[in-house]
């Protein structure tokens, strides 16, 4: 029987959803949706995401683009351009700019983020992504980074944006959480063609096992990073 890439991807997504370890089930997402997250917790999440994912994304993709098949380079370069310049979203700024706009609106100095010592879970998340980009077989980052993280972002951010609108209007205006709304738009298609990718490039059982392992590892490490909101004050 021929390998069905769409079924392969759908099965992994369903298994992750059933485990309760998706990003949209993270505690800070639930608390924000209900209006229970404090300013300190929201800045604590931003600090985790900065050190575990966002600060490193442009470097990770820049390293990875030298290893992937030529026909994939245009999409990855577009991704880098959005990260750094906001070209796809036409926001005029890169993603780090908008993350700091969010934390400034919450009253936190930039140094609370940029000069913090990353905790274990943030370091584990970032280190895993660098490992995929630079050392592991090139196709693993598609599953451990793009499908496991970027493809999970829109459902999580849709929930927090709903929470911002319903409960945080006294401190946050729409431009203040543009980091989240931009990602809902630009990340919604990520993972949309991974089934086709799997059928094209995962041509052995060994590759499929490796892709599966990368997917669940990437998803779990990011969830742990998001959940590890150590004390954040200023």
XYZ file of C-alpha atoms in Angstrom, residues 58 78-99 101 174-186:
37
model
C 15.868 34.048 11.850
C 9.832 34.504 2.601
C 9.497 33.249 6.164
C 12.778 34.902 7.163
C 11.740 38.165 5.482
C 8.507 38.173 7.488
C 10.369 37.473 10.727
C 12.829 40.310 10.169
C 10.908 42.867 8.077
C 7.217 42.001 8.262
C 6.991 41.612 4.474
C 4.110 39.123 4.279
C 2.002 40.813 6.934
C 2.979 44.257 5.586
C 3.266 45.335 9.215
C 6.387 47.374 8.552
C 8.382 45.720 11.343
C 9.783 42.337 12.293
C 8.296 40.072 14.921
C 10.668 41.061 17.713
C 9.469 44.649 17.380
C 5.872 43.589 17.948
C 6.730 41.299 20.855
C 5.372 46.470 21.827
C -5.250 46.148 19.244
C -1.854 47.469 18.129
C -0.386 46.282 21.434
C -1.091 42.638 20.636
C -0.255 42.840 16.934
C 2.408 40.173 17.592
C -0.413 37.709 18.134
C -2.781 38.845 15.376
C 0.057 38.885 12.824
C 0.934 35.296 13.673
C -2.666 34.193 13.308
C -2.515 35.435 9.719
C 0.986 34.490 8.599
